Tab-separated table of C-alpha atoms in Angstrom:
chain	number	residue	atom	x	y	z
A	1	UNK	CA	0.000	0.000	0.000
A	2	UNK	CA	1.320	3.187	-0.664
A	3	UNK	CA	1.987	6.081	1.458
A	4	UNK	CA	-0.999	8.312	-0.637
A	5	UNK	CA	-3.449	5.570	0.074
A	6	UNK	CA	-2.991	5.124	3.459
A	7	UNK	CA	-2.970	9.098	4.097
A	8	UNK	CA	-6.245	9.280	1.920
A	9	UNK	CA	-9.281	11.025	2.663
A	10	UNK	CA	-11.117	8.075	3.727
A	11	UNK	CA	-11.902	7.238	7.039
A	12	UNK	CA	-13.078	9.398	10.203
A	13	UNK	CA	-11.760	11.404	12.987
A	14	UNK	CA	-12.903	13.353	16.307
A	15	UNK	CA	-11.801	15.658	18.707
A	16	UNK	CA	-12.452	15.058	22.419
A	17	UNK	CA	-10.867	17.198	25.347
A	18	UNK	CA	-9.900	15.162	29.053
A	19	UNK	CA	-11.470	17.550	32.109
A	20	UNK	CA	-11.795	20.609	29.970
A	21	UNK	CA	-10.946	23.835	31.610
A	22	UNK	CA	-11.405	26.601	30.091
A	23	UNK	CA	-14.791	27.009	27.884
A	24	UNK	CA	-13.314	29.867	25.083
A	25	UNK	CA	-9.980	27.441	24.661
A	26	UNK	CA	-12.329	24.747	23.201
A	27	UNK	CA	-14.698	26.858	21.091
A	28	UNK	CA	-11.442	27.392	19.411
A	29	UNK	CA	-10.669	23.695	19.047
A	30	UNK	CA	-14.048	22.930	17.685
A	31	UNK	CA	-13.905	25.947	14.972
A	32	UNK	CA	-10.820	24.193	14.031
A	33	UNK	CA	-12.216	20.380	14.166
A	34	UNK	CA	-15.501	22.369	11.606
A	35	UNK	CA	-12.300	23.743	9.424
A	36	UNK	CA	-10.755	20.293	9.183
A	37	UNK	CA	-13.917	18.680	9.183
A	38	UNK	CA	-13.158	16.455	12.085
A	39	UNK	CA	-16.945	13.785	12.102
A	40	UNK	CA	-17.652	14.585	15.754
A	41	UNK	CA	-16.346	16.317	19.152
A	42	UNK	CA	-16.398	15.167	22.869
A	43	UNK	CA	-15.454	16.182	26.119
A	44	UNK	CA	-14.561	13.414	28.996
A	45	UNK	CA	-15.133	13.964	32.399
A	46	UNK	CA	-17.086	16.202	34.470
A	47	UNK	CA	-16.411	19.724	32.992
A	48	UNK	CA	-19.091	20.914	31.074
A	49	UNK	CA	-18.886	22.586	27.545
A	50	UNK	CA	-20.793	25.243	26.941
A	51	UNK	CA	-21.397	27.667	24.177
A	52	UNK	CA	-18.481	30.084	23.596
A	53	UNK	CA	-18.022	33.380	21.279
A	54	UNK	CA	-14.588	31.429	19.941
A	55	UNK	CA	-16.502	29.105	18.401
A	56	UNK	CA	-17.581	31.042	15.678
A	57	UNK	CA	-19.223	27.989	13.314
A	58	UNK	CA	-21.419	26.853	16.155
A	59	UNK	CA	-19.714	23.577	15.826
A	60	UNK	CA	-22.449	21.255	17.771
A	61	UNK	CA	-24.796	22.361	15.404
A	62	UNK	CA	-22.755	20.959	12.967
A	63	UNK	CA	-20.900	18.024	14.551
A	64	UNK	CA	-22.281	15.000	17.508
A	65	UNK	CA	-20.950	17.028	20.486
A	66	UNK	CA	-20.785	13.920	22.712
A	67	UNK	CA	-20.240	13.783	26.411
A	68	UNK	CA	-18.627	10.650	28.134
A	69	UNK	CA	-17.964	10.221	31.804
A	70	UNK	CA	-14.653	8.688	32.311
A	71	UNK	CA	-12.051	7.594	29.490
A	72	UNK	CA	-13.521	4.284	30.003
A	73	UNK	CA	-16.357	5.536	28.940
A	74	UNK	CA	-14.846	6.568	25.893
A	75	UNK	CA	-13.126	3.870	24.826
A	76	UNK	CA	-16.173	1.788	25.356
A	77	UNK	CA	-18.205	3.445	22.576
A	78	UNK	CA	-15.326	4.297	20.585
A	79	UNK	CA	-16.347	3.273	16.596
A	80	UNK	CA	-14.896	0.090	14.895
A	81	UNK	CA	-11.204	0.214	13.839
A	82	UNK	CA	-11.064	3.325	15.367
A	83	UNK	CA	-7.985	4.196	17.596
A	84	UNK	CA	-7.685	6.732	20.619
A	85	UNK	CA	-4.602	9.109	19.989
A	86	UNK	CA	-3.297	10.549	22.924
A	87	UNK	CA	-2.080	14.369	22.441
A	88	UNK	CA	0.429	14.623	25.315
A	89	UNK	CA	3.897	15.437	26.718
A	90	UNK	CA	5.109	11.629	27.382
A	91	UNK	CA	8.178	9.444	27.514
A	92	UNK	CA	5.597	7.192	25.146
A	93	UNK	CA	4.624	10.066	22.601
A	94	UNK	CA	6.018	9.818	19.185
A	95	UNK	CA	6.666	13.362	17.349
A	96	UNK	CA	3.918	14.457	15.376
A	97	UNK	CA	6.645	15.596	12.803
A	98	UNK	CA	7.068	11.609	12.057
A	99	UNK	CA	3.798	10.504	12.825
A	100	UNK	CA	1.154	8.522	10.857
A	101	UNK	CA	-2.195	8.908	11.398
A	102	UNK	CA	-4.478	6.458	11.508
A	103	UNK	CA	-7.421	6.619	8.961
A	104	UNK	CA	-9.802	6.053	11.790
A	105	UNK	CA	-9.227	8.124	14.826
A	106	UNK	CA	-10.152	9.768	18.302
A	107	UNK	CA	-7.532	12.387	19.292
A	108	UNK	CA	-7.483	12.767	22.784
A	109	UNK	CA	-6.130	16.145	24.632
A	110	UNK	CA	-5.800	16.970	28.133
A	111	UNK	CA	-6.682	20.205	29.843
A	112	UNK	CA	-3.737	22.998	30.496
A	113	UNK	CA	-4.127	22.505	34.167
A	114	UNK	CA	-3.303	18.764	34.394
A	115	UNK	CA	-2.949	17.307	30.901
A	116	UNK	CA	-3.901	13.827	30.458
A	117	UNK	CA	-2.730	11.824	33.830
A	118	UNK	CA	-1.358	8.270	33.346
A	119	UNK	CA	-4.057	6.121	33.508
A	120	UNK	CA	-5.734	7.811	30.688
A	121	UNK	CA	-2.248	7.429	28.481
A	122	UNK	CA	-2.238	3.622	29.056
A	123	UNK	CA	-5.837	3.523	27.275
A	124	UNK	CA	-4.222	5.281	24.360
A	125	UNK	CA	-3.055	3.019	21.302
A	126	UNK	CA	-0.682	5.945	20.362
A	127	UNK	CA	0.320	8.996	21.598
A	128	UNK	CA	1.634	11.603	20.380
A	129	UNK	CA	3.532	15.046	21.165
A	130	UNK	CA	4.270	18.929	19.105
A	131	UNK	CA	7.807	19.230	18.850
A	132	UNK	CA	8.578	22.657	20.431
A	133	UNK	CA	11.814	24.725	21.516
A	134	UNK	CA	10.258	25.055	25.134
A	135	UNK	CA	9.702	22.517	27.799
A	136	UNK	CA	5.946	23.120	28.590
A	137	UNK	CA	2.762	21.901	27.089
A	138	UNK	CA	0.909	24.219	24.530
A	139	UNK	CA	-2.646	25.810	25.218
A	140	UNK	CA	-5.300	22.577	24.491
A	141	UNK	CA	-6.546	24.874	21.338
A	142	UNK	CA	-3.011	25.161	19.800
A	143	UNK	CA	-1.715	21.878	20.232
A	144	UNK	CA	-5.536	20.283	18.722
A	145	UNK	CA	-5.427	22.510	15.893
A	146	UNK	CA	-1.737	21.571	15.187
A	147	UNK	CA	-2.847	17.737	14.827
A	148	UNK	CA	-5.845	18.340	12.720
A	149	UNK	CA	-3.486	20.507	10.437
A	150	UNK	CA	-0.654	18.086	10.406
A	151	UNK	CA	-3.437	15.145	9.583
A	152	UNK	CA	-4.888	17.626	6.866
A	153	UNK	CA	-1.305	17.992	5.263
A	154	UNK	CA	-0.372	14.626	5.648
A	155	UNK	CA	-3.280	13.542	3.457
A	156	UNK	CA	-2.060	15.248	0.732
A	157	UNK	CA	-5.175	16.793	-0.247
């Protein structure tokens, strides 16, 4: 198989955010996920999402906005064939700059105040990290919108 057809524009992918903190952070990421034209959005855990002025497209009008207690939870209903990409600083994470994406797949970030904590990484088939020259994790927004851009470039589309 060659690298074009496994990068094609087949297959699905979604957006979901661990604990999300900060409500204007992800009405960014799901503008992006409408941009990219990510199939659905999530958030895990017991913050809530509600409407923000950063999401300009109105995304869960557009997009399943699903909610899911726990990361068991998610990984419970993810769909068939579909594997949950961990977006995280990590001994485990492979750079994004080398990194194939699946053609069916969950991307998983953490919040800025905690990240994703190691029992979530361990339910993650792959993770993955934004090479950067600093140390410290990027705003949940950035780093999401990085991913769906390098998985839009990657495709060669």
């Amino acid at each position: 198989m060659s690298k074009r057809s496994r990068n094609s524009t087949r297959g699905f992918f979604g957006v979901a955010v661990y604990h999300p903190k900060t409500e204007a952070n992800i009405g960014t990421l799901w503008r992006s996920a409408t941009a990219y034209q990510a199939s659905v959005i999530a958030t895990v855990g017991p913050r809530r999402y509600e409407h923000q002025a950063s999401d300009t497209c109105k995304t869960p009008m557009h997009l399943p906005l699903l909610k899911f207690e726990d990361v068991d939870d998610l990984v419970a209903h993810l769909p068939y064939g579909c594997q949950l990409v961990g977006v995280e600083l990590s001994d485990r994470s492979e750079p994004l700059t080398k990194f194939a994406h699946p053609s069916r797949a969950f991307y998983l970030l953490g919040a800025e105040d905690h990240g994703l904590p190691d029992p979530v990484l361990q339910r993650c088939h792959q993770v993955v990290q934004i090479p950067s020259p600093v140390s410290w994790s990027l705003n949940v927004s950035v780093a999401g919108s990085l991913v769906l851009h390098d998985r839009f470039v990657k495709s060669g589309v």
